[in-house]
XYZ file of C-alpha atoms in Angstrom:
745
model
C -108.299 -12.396 81.528
C -105.130 -10.884 82.920
C -107.217 -8.209 84.600
C -109.410 -10.833 86.275
C -106.339 -12.637 87.605
C -104.974 -9.392 88.898
C -108.228 -8.550 90.688
C -108.402 -12.095 92.130
C -104.871 -11.868 93.505
C -105.561 -8.429 94.945
C -108.768 -9.709 96.561
C -107.028 -12.705 98.116
C -104.248 -10.469 99.361
C -106.741 -8.052 100.809
C -108.521 -10.911 102.562
C -105.286 -12.121 104.178
C -104.463 -8.627 105.282
C -107.918 -8.262 106.756
C -107.425 -11.423 108.845
C -104.179 -10.043 110.198
C -105.977 -6.765 110.713
C -108.574 -8.407 112.932
C -105.887 -10.406 114.732
C -103.812 -7.503 115.944
C -106.196 -4.527 115.707
C -103.145 -2.547 114.712
C -103.576 -1.944 111.018
C -103.340 1.758 110.183
C -106.658 2.023 108.326
C -108.645 1.687 111.508
C -106.384 4.112 113.341
C -106.736 6.415 110.375
C -110.515 6.159 110.601
C -110.565 6.897 114.303
C -108.138 9.748 113.912
C -110.202 11.061 111.028
C -113.343 11.561 113.052
C -111.585 12.506 116.250
C -109.346 15.210 114.817
C -111.673 16.351 112.065
C -115.216 16.428 113.451
C -116.786 16.846 110.042
C -115.680 13.322 109.042
C -118.072 10.402 109.006
C -116.818 7.029 110.180
C -116.330 5.321 106.852
C -114.004 2.325 106.537
C -112.883 3.239 103.020
C -112.045 6.164 100.758
C -111.243 8.432 103.704
C -109.624 11.180 101.685
C -112.224 11.160 98.947
C -115.101 11.335 101.406
C -113.519 14.336 103.065
C -113.064 16.033 99.740
C -116.682 16.026 98.749
C -117.969 17.266 102.049
C -116.058 20.485 101.690
C -116.752 20.892 98.025
C -120.417 20.274 98.632
C -120.315 17.418 96.173
C -120.481 14.139 97.889
C -120.962 11.739 100.658
C -121.276 13.223 104.084
C -123.442 12.203 106.998
C -121.798 12.659 110.373
C -123.538 10.980 113.260
C -125.705 13.239 115.429
C -124.228 13.957 118.797
C -125.839 12.559 121.930
C -126.366 14.811 124.893
C -123.099 15.276 126.686
C -121.575 17.328 129.419
C -118.879 19.807 128.346
C -116.851 18.755 131.325
C -116.782 15.072 130.340
C -113.123 13.973 130.230
C -111.928 12.670 126.846
C -111.008 9.068 126.365
C -107.531 7.903 125.465
C -106.090 10.201 122.816
C -104.081 8.274 120.225
C -100.627 9.431 119.235
C -100.681 11.385 115.988
C -97.290 10.321 114.630
C -98.642 7.371 112.664
C -102.168 8.614 112.226
C -101.230 11.759 110.321
C -99.315 9.832 107.685
C -102.234 8.782 105.434
C -103.411 12.406 105.180
C -100.217 14.398 105.163
C -97.809 12.154 103.266
C -100.160 11.442 100.352
C -100.705 8.126 98.660
C -101.637 6.403 95.475
C -104.660 4.293 94.752
C -105.289 2.558 91.497
C -108.640 3.657 90.163
C -109.844 0.110 89.547
C -108.708 -1.315 92.882
C -111.305 -3.514 94.607
C -113.433 -2.047 97.358
C -113.281 -3.246 100.929
C -117.052 -3.575 100.870
C -119.531 -4.136 98.104
C -120.456 -0.841 96.505
C -124.148 -1.352 97.280
C -123.493 -1.622 101.019
C -125.010 1.371 102.760
C -123.003 3.629 105.094
C -125.306 2.577 107.915
C -124.415 -1.076 107.363
C -120.717 -0.280 107.104
C -120.809 1.715 110.316
C -122.600 -1.133 112.057
C -119.806 -3.505 110.992
C -117.199 -1.111 112.312
C -119.090 -0.595 115.554
C -119.193 -4.346 116.114
C -115.510 -4.915 115.353
C -114.125 -1.847 117.077
C -116.734 -1.198 119.728
C -114.087 -0.683 122.395
C -111.724 1.354 120.226
C -113.865 4.202 118.952
C -112.982 7.847 119.404
C -115.785 10.137 118.416
C -116.335 13.859 118.542
C -118.465 13.569 121.674
C -115.724 11.676 123.519
C -112.478 13.144 122.152
C -113.387 16.717 121.237
C -112.376 19.284 123.855
C -115.706 21.000 124.453
C -114.239 23.030 127.314
C -112.505 25.242 124.753
C -115.901 26.265 123.379
C -117.654 27.281 126.584
C -116.971 30.979 126.006
C -118.270 30.832 122.421
C -117.647 29.175 119.088
C -114.550 30.929 117.747
C -112.270 29.788 114.935
C -108.554 30.582 114.822
C -106.485 30.495 111.631
C -102.771 29.928 112.158
C -100.485 32.635 110.776
C -98.480 31.462 107.761
C -95.020 30.069 108.404
C -91.977 31.337 106.598
C -92.005 30.180 103.001
C -95.642 29.067 103.099
C -97.427 29.235 99.771
C -101.067 28.287 99.444
C -103.177 27.481 96.402
C -105.859 29.856 95.194
C -108.544 27.518 96.480
C -107.060 27.275 99.964
C -106.627 31.038 100.010
C -110.372 31.340 99.311
C -111.123 29.011 102.212
C -108.915 30.882 104.685
C -110.286 34.245 103.549
C -113.842 33.007 104.045
C -113.048 31.914 107.589
C -111.319 35.186 108.464
C -114.243 37.224 107.192
C -116.802 35.144 109.085
C -118.440 35.964 112.388
C -116.566 33.059 113.976
C -113.037 34.312 113.391
C -110.738 35.248 116.259
C -107.109 36.306 116.144
C -106.593 35.082 119.707
C -105.818 31.331 119.905
C -106.674 31.272 123.618
C -110.301 32.080 122.733
C -110.559 29.528 119.927
C -112.802 26.480 119.922
C -111.627 25.326 116.493
C -108.258 25.691 114.737
C -107.503 25.835 111.008
C -104.021 25.365 109.563
C -102.162 27.869 107.419
C -100.362 24.924 105.796
C -102.105 24.071 102.526
C -103.484 20.549 103.027
C -105.884 20.564 100.093
C -103.856 18.480 97.658
C -102.033 15.538 99.277
C -101.200 13.750 96.035
C -97.427 13.466 95.780
C -97.573 13.750 91.982
C -99.392 17.067 92.158
C -97.595 20.360 91.569
C -99.333 21.792 94.660
C -98.240 19.057 97.039
C -96.715 20.568 100.209
C -93.575 18.820 101.419
C -92.994 17.943 105.098
C -96.536 18.940 106.038
C -96.706 16.453 108.906
C -93.608 17.699 110.714
C -94.543 21.323 110.121
C -97.993 20.827 111.582
C -96.803 18.841 114.569
C -94.379 21.631 115.480
C -97.218 24.101 116.002
C -97.424 25.170 119.672
C -101.181 24.546 119.947
C -101.359 21.413 117.792
C -102.080 19.236 120.841
C -102.155 16.027 118.778
C -104.684 17.629 116.453
C -107.417 18.118 118.985
C -110.149 20.545 117.796
C -108.429 21.042 114.449
C -110.345 21.266 111.183
C -108.362 20.243 108.102
C -109.592 20.825 104.562
C -108.509 18.325 101.911
C -109.404 17.878 98.243
C -108.532 14.521 96.738
C -108.483 15.498 93.068
C -107.861 13.070 90.285
C -107.234 9.330 90.333
C -104.127 7.300 89.788
C -102.145 7.563 87.569
C -103.490 10.902 86.247
C -103.831 13.495 89.009
C -104.458 16.470 86.761
C -108.218 16.219 86.677
C -110.108 18.405 89.139
C -113.727 18.826 90.142
C -114.184 22.469 89.192
C -113.799 23.742 92.742
C -110.957 26.045 91.654
C -113.401 28.095 89.579
C -115.893 28.418 92.419
C -116.178 32.110 93.411
C -115.100 33.190 96.880
C -118.443 34.770 97.679
C -121.749 35.508 96.011
C -121.769 32.850 93.318
C -123.720 32.240 90.155
C -127.466 32.553 90.308
C -129.816 29.671 89.723
C -131.611 29.179 86.428
C -135.237 28.820 87.497
C -137.077 31.952 86.424
C -140.416 33.153 87.732
C -141.928 33.537 84.283
C -141.175 29.928 83.365
C -144.002 27.423 83.561
C -142.385 24.247 84.947
C -142.014 21.519 83.937
C -142.004 22.779 80.340
C -138.547 21.495 79.460
C -137.605 19.688 76.288
C -136.072 16.583 77.879
C -137.230 14.402 80.736
C -133.906 12.855 81.798
C -130.359 13.534 80.574
C -126.769 12.517 81.222
C -123.546 13.162 79.350
C -120.290 11.800 80.726
C -117.558 9.178 80.712
C -118.172 5.450 80.447
C -115.830 3.280 82.468
C -115.333 -0.133 80.922
C -114.179 -1.766 84.167
C -113.852 -0.955 87.833
C -115.636 1.524 90.040
C -118.509 3.310 88.329
C -118.686 0.923 85.396
C -121.793 -1.084 86.330
C -124.371 1.689 85.940
C -122.695 3.699 83.194
C -122.186 0.658 80.980
C -125.928 -0.051 81.179
C -127.293 3.422 80.477
C -127.831 2.649 76.791
C -130.682 0.335 77.795
C -132.909 3.281 78.791
C -131.578 5.888 76.321
C -134.145 6.608 73.624
C -132.610 9.695 72.008
C -135.851 11.652 72.391
C -136.911 12.687 75.889
C -134.359 10.447 77.626
C -130.852 11.278 76.423
C -128.105 9.350 78.233
C -124.771 9.758 76.472
C -121.454 8.153 77.363
C -118.020 8.156 75.774
C -115.068 5.794 76.074
C -112.802 8.549 74.783
C -110.955 9.565 77.933
C -107.521 8.778 79.248
C -104.371 8.261 77.199
C -104.883 4.663 76.123
C -108.655 4.350 75.865
C -108.467 2.762 72.396
C -106.585 -0.223 73.807
C -109.547 -1.093 76.015
C -112.561 0.000 73.955
C -115.409 -2.411 73.352
C -117.790 -2.905 70.423
C -120.096 -0.063 71.516
C -117.454 2.655 71.959
C -117.420 3.989 68.393
C -121.204 4.220 68.232
C -121.390 5.828 71.679
C -118.682 8.352 70.842
C -120.494 9.375 67.674
C -123.803 9.873 69.493
C -122.000 11.674 72.317
C -120.738 14.419 69.988
C -124.220 15.277 68.697
C -125.451 16.920 71.901
C -124.196 19.933 73.850
C -123.868 19.328 77.586
C -125.057 22.799 78.662
C -128.044 22.623 76.326
C -129.066 19.290 77.834
C -128.472 20.504 81.384
C -130.674 23.576 81.085
C -133.440 21.964 79.094
C -134.164 18.854 81.123
C -136.419 18.242 84.083
C -134.189 15.525 85.604
C -130.410 15.060 85.494
C -128.929 11.632 86.132
C -126.043 11.589 88.638
C -124.603 8.048 88.509
C -121.646 6.681 90.424
C -118.271 7.783 89.060
C -114.658 7.047 89.889
C -114.861 9.217 92.952
C -117.529 9.428 95.613
C -118.988 12.579 94.156
C -119.349 14.652 91.016
C -119.350 18.318 90.210
C -122.267 17.412 87.940
C -124.381 17.249 91.079
C -123.789 20.949 91.811
C -124.280 21.863 88.161
C -127.658 20.144 88.207
C -128.673 22.063 91.337
C -127.759 25.392 89.798
C -129.559 24.565 86.562
C -132.766 23.600 88.432
C -132.410 20.142 86.927
C -133.632 17.684 89.562
C -130.760 15.283 90.391
C -131.546 11.572 90.105
C -128.929 9.924 92.287
C -127.834 6.418 91.275
C -125.050 5.548 93.685
C -126.087 3.282 96.522
C -124.324 4.243 99.719
C -123.856 7.891 98.836
C -124.736 10.391 101.522
C -125.184 13.809 100.012
C -123.399 16.959 101.216
C -124.467 18.326 104.583
C -127.162 15.646 104.768
C -126.900 15.943 108.529
C -128.990 19.115 108.192
C -130.266 19.195 104.576
C -133.330 17.124 103.688
C -132.398 16.059 100.165
C -135.740 14.325 99.626
C -137.122 17.802 98.907
C -134.669 18.463 96.079
C -133.528 15.159 94.578
C -134.695 11.694 93.573
C -132.590 8.925 95.126
C -132.798 5.718 93.090
C -131.267 2.277 93.350
C -128.408 1.302 91.043
C -129.742 -2.225 90.884
C -133.065 -0.968 89.499
C -131.784 1.156 86.636
C -134.532 0.042 84.235
C -137.172 1.495 86.550
C -135.732 5.027 86.391
C -137.773 6.152 83.325
C -141.071 5.115 84.893
C -140.102 6.683 88.230
C -139.334 10.055 86.647
C -142.462 9.954 84.479
C -144.613 9.331 87.548
C -143.541 12.534 89.320
C -146.382 15.042 89.161
C -146.121 18.621 87.957
C -146.631 20.096 91.419
C -143.854 18.004 92.928
C -141.545 18.767 90.013
C -142.010 22.480 90.652
C -141.387 22.023 94.396
C -138.252 19.960 93.771
C -136.877 22.452 91.287
C -137.562 25.398 93.578
C -135.746 23.586 96.383
C -132.704 22.995 94.168
C -132.492 26.746 93.667
C -132.797 27.466 97.368
C -130.119 24.928 98.340
C -127.749 26.071 95.610
C -128.044 29.719 96.602
C -128.038 29.141 100.362
C -125.180 26.670 100.753
C -123.253 25.874 97.556
C -122.944 28.850 95.209
C -119.621 30.080 96.631
C -116.621 28.900 98.627
C -117.667 31.177 101.490
C -121.107 29.552 101.745
C -119.650 26.036 101.712
C -117.090 26.957 104.388
C -119.644 28.811 106.530
C -122.105 25.924 106.294
C -119.341 23.587 107.478
C -118.623 25.824 110.469
C -122.323 26.288 111.269
C -122.896 22.516 111.246
C -119.974 21.988 113.630
C -121.244 24.796 115.852
C -124.658 23.129 116.019
C -122.928 19.967 117.220
C -120.834 21.798 119.796
C -123.805 23.804 121.088
C -126.304 20.999 120.717
C -128.691 22.663 123.165
C -128.775 25.725 120.856
C -128.996 24.319 117.355
C -131.189 24.809 114.300
C -133.973 22.400 113.474
C -134.824 21.024 110.025
C -137.181 23.889 109.173
C -134.467 26.497 109.716
C -132.008 24.609 107.515
C -134.423 23.655 104.724
C -136.580 26.751 104.260
C -135.785 30.251 103.071
C -133.562 31.997 103.949
C -131.696 28.978 105.392
C -129.421 28.160 108.284
C -126.786 30.802 107.530
C -129.300 33.589 108.191
C -131.286 31.949 111.002
C -128.921 32.269 113.967
C -129.928 29.846 116.729
C -128.352 32.044 119.422
C -131.259 34.413 118.830
C -133.826 31.613 119.067
C -134.247 27.963 118.188
C -137.982 28.501 117.703
C -138.831 29.160 114.031
C -141.852 31.159 115.166
C -139.472 33.883 116.410
C -138.132 34.594 112.916
C -140.167 36.885 110.623
C -139.543 34.862 107.456
C -141.300 31.791 108.916
C -144.510 33.521 110.007
C -146.350 32.601 106.815
C -145.200 28.958 106.900
C -146.264 28.553 110.520
C -149.458 30.600 110.220
C -148.200 33.077 112.809
C -148.806 36.817 112.987
C -146.460 39.397 114.526
C -147.280 41.111 117.802
C -149.851 43.890 117.637
C -147.632 46.672 119.012
C -144.302 48.211 118.141
C -141.308 49.780 119.863
C -140.084 53.133 118.548
C -136.299 53.515 118.620
C -135.150 57.113 118.051
C -131.495 57.706 117.254
C -130.352 61.035 118.692
C -127.026 62.738 118.013
C -127.812 66.445 118.664
C -128.393 68.173 122.017
C -131.904 68.572 123.414
C -132.187 72.356 123.186
C -135.849 73.095 123.838
C -139.213 71.520 124.374
C -140.055 72.364 120.756
C -137.034 70.569 119.279
C -137.789 68.064 116.472
C -137.105 65.009 118.630
C -139.625 66.158 121.252
C -142.297 66.681 118.600
C -141.522 63.251 117.214
C -141.821 61.587 120.618
C -145.189 63.240 121.244
C -146.565 62.194 117.831
C -145.433 58.574 118.174
C -146.616 58.266 121.781
C -150.159 59.174 120.749
C -150.468 55.915 118.831
C -152.387 53.181 120.618
C -150.171 50.675 118.803
C -146.985 51.975 120.416
C -145.783 49.818 123.315
C -142.793 51.973 124.288
C -140.317 54.553 123.047
C -136.567 54.053 123.349
C -134.228 56.998 122.777
C -130.622 56.078 121.907
C -128.557 59.022 123.158
C -125.467 58.999 120.941
C -124.837 62.700 121.426
C -121.482 63.904 122.756
C -123.251 66.263 125.168
C -124.327 65.036 128.632
C -127.619 63.199 128.912
C -130.448 65.684 129.721
C -132.347 65.343 132.973
C -135.594 63.392 132.911
C -137.574 66.623 133.343
C -136.323 67.812 129.959
C -138.125 64.988 128.169
C -141.854 65.147 127.427
C -144.306 63.185 129.524
C -145.946 60.375 127.541
C -148.664 57.813 128.046
C -146.252 55.046 127.020
C -142.958 54.128 128.716
C -140.048 56.318 127.591
C -136.544 54.943 128.098
C -133.339 56.804 127.290
C -130.251 54.648 126.675
C -126.914 56.416 126.611
C -124.555 54.849 124.096
C -121.222 53.976 125.687
C -119.301 54.104 122.425
C -121.397 56.682 120.538
C -120.953 54.641 117.371
C -123.303 54.788 114.396
C -123.686 50.992 114.229
C -124.952 50.962 117.819
C -128.366 52.179 116.644
C -129.029 48.588 115.531
C -127.829 46.913 118.706
C -130.310 44.254 119.948
C -131.193 45.825 123.295
C -133.010 43.476 125.668
C -135.551 46.175 126.426
C -137.030 45.776 122.918
C -139.653 43.043 123.328
C -142.070 43.673 120.461
C -141.583 42.055 117.067
C -141.773 45.391 115.261
C -139.201 48.150 115.597
C -139.953 51.656 114.318
C -136.519 53.076 113.556
C -136.447 56.875 113.532
C -133.915 59.624 113.016
C -134.328 62.418 115.522
C -135.364 64.897 112.816
C -137.967 62.658 111.171
C -141.336 64.342 110.692
C -144.221 61.881 111.048
C -147.803 62.195 112.188
C -149.491 59.627 114.394
C -151.604 58.417 111.472
C -148.565 57.948 109.280
C -146.932 55.824 111.961
C -150.007 53.649 112.420
C -150.587 53.193 108.705
C -146.971 52.125 108.104
C -147.222 49.657 110.991
C -150.421 48.194 109.528
C -148.615 47.650 106.234
C -145.599 46.107 107.966
C -147.817 43.517 109.665
C -148.509 42.093 106.199
C -144.784 42.096 105.303
C -142.987 41.404 108.608
C -139.830 40.072 106.935
C -139.220 43.307 105.001
C -138.383 46.946 105.684
C -141.503 49.129 105.424
C -141.258 52.902 105.560
C -141.146 56.327 103.997
C -137.844 57.759 102.688
C -136.872 55.763 99.589
C -133.618 55.662 97.628
C -132.318 53.680 94.673
C -129.171 52.111 93.253
C -128.001 51.855 89.662
C -125.074 50.526 87.677
C -122.727 53.266 86.497
C -121.345 51.750 83.301
C -118.976 54.667 82.702
C -117.201 54.025 86.018
C -117.955 50.285 86.234
C -119.366 50.564 89.721
C -122.635 50.799 91.605
C -124.155 54.198 92.099
C -126.524 55.696 94.696
C -129.255 58.167 93.912
C -131.709 60.141 96.012
C -133.812 61.322 93.065
C -137.515 61.070 93.708
C -138.897 58.702 91.098
C -141.397 55.867 91.017
C -138.506 53.383 91.207
C -136.685 52.556 94.447
C -134.624 49.743 96.006
C -134.042 51.012 99.559
C -136.180 52.417 102.338
C -133.974 54.295 104.758
C -134.157 53.479 108.442
C -134.698 57.133 109.364
C -138.433 56.354 109.304
C -139.101 52.656 108.801
C -140.441 49.495 110.416
C -138.609 46.155 110.473
C -138.428 43.061 112.681
C -136.226 43.189 115.769
C -134.356 40.065 114.607
C -132.526 42.216 112.096
C -130.907 44.054 115.008
C -129.418 40.743 116.121
C -128.416 39.712 112.608
C -126.843 43.113 111.893
C -124.797 43.054 115.093
C -123.658 39.427 114.975
C -123.360 38.502 111.293
C -121.945 41.605 109.628
C -118.118 41.492 109.622
C -116.430 43.756 112.150
C -114.531 45.469 109.331
C -117.781 46.722 107.778
C -119.117 47.945 111.109
C -115.832 49.771 111.635
C -116.213 51.418 108.225
C -119.721 52.586 109.095
C -118.606 53.916 112.471
C -115.580 55.685 111.015
C -117.686 57.556 108.445
C -120.700 57.919 110.768
C -122.662 57.104 107.642
C -124.208 54.282 105.578
C -125.604 52.186 108.427
C -129.058 52.492 106.833
C -127.727 51.289 103.470
C -126.018 48.350 105.150
C -129.255 47.340 106.863
C -131.046 47.429 103.494
C -128.334 45.260 101.961
C -128.670 42.745 104.780
C -132.467 42.495 104.704
C -132.595 42.211 100.916
C -129.901 39.514 100.996
C -132.097 37.562 103.410
C -135.472 38.042 101.739
C -134.426 38.346 98.045
C -137.161 40.999 97.867
C -137.371 44.799 97.814
C -138.533 46.893 100.765
C -142.034 48.394 100.881
C -142.620 52.121 100.520
C -145.757 53.698 101.957
C -147.201 56.967 100.596
C -145.243 59.510 98.606
C -143.808 61.377 101.562
C -142.503 64.452 99.787
C -142.702 66.550 102.936
C -140.003 64.334 104.450
C -137.492 65.411 101.808
C -138.530 69.049 101.898
C -138.159 69.158 105.658
C -134.730 67.549 105.540
C -133.524 69.991 102.913
C -134.817 72.990 104.856
C -132.819 71.813 107.850
C -129.557 72.566 106.040
C -127.840 73.468 109.260
C -124.204 72.745 109.987
C -125.171 69.824 112.185
C -127.239 68.074 109.531
C -125.523 65.236 107.702
C -127.396 66.222 104.546
C -125.426 69.484 104.497
C -122.094 67.625 104.459
C -120.665 67.646 100.882
C -118.844 64.361 101.536
C -122.000 62.615 102.703
C -123.206 61.653 99.221
C -119.737 60.588 98.034
C -119.384 58.335 101.069
C -122.679 56.649 100.318
C -121.535 55.944 96.767
C -118.445 54.254 98.162
C -120.519 52.261 100.651
C -122.624 50.771 97.872
C -119.570 49.128 96.332
C -117.980 48.121 99.635
C -121.138 46.323 100.740
C -121.711 44.582 97.402
C -118.095 43.370 97.470
C -118.696 41.895 100.932
C -121.676 39.876 99.725
C -120.214 39.105 96.320
C -123.362 40.326 94.572
C -125.852 43.180 94.589
C -128.781 42.115 96.807
C -130.945 45.204 96.326
C -134.088 44.676 94.256
C -135.904 47.461 92.425
C -139.617 48.049 92.985
C -142.283 50.526 91.933
C -144.908 49.450 94.433
C -146.184 52.041 96.881
C -148.962 51.333 99.361
C -151.380 54.117 100.266
C -154.336 54.154 102.663
C -157.650 52.900 101.299
C -159.821 55.793 100.059
C -156.718 57.994 100.174
C -157.701 60.213 97.210
C -161.345 59.257 96.811
C -163.909 62.060 96.863
C -165.859 60.731 99.819
C -166.778 62.105 103.188
C -163.725 62.986 105.271
C -165.300 61.122 108.186
C -165.045 57.839 106.309
C -161.267 58.114 105.994
C -159.215 56.364 108.643
C -155.987 58.278 107.969
C -157.477 61.666 107.228
C -154.463 63.854 107.924
C -152.206 61.934 105.504
C -154.176 63.437 102.602
C -153.210 66.952 103.651
C -149.453 66.304 103.641
């Protein structure tokens, strides 16, 4: 009874405050809301729970649907920019909120309805990203600047992960004059004054920054962990790895949906307040067999003072089941409303390939601006809880498999590490800033996902090799040969000349491009052989090893035949490999194969060139791949890795294999057992050959571990498949064989 009186008094007080709020239009919550979206473009315009909503966007756990930007001119002048003195206070000075405090709106009100109310009340007061964001700063490119730490600055492990992810991204710049977006070195994650990681005087420290500019174009990360009065509880984000992340749990040899349980939940039951309505009613649909919905009152310091008649029975049932066992053996996982606006359970369900059943009206799931959650989750209605069993039972086997596969894709693409969450945040903001060059729904919601489909290359999915099959498209019918040359052109019989002649004989060759990365002067045109296809020689300005994968505009065909100057290939070998590549345009297809292995004695990855049936790399000294990988290699690989490759003049082929396997999750394709390739390379043991360098192999061992550390996992996949020409070894007439000379190699 006392609780009801307290809630009634609070409600009446809130109503009076709201009347004053409308009267003067000066109450800080509205200013806070406007400041929230204006200074932090990832914010939605929600009238309540500002800090919590922000938290779950960045953790990938909650409600987040920013409004799409209308078309705008970058030169459009911003509207009135509010002063930040008062507006920063709610975010930087912390605050307390009683966990059972009444909501400003009914919990079943949708975000769309709440935004409509705000639009009507404050239609002349809004400051949105399209009106207050300084787009002029981004005209030279989307670059992100991280402030250097101030004296005495200490950041939490989680914030350190975030800053490291930004600095290692393709967006990072150390020059603030080139930046479109700014990120603070001051740790703003935990703004609860009772927390041990609360940073004092954050507001004054931030405002003193020379480029603060009232917060314009600044991105602030904040995690609102715990609820009053206990702020010690977190959402598991601290344990999230920086990069890589845990793999999903859907295996190829499993026959979905052959899981023991249909629907499961195991969590806290709130007797009153936010989150209590649904959780208190779960026992109505729990049957203890295929639907296992367990709750416990046993949480908090004084739970026994408030327990009801069901608590003891619920607690006893709760202890009988293991949460992980339920999670990994159920087709559906219930994700009901909790105290906060999100739950780490949602991410756990994604990773476990347990289809989330969302029961929290008004939630907008993480990155829902770009992610189509209908393909991975079931969104129910809290008011129709009793219908949930029949809804889940009605989902067919085919759709269950599709939903579970999509949970694995989304988990791996966007949520499995801090780096992926941070990069997805930056990519979404970039798509808003460069709205004329942004990814569509297919690029975001299909393998390999938005982080690997760079819209600056193309906004047309048909231009990316991994969408050919989905769109029913085939690659172009010709290829461009790109020959990397580092030694002088000594005679007409030099290996590179022989290679050019052999490749040019192919009717499938559109052109030959020679990358002259030799320190000697470029030979005269008369020194090069005459060919029936265009021959272009490009002199590298920097002579760097990574430049062999630069996306030159002259390359117009989908297929690139990457060749070392001393590669030995016949015309038939080239054409056969190209024919194979046309069936696997998203992969590397070629001849020289290598493999990786785990060296348990040294606890590191190893590299081997032994000729076995097993391989995980096809070296780019004689291989086909799609020209998009030139763009991805140049623009997505961190500059530090490219510098490492250039310094050693080695490992660029390994790095390309790492990149392509990370995108496709598949091994390359080897064609024919090209033993002559190895024998020829070994016989060329001249001083100029890299194979004669004793440090060459040791460097490649080091590269394996450097590259896997960058990704946070080992992307290479072993394979034993080798594709040979049809009738390759059959005892039939030689005239019936299309690639006759391959048999004699």
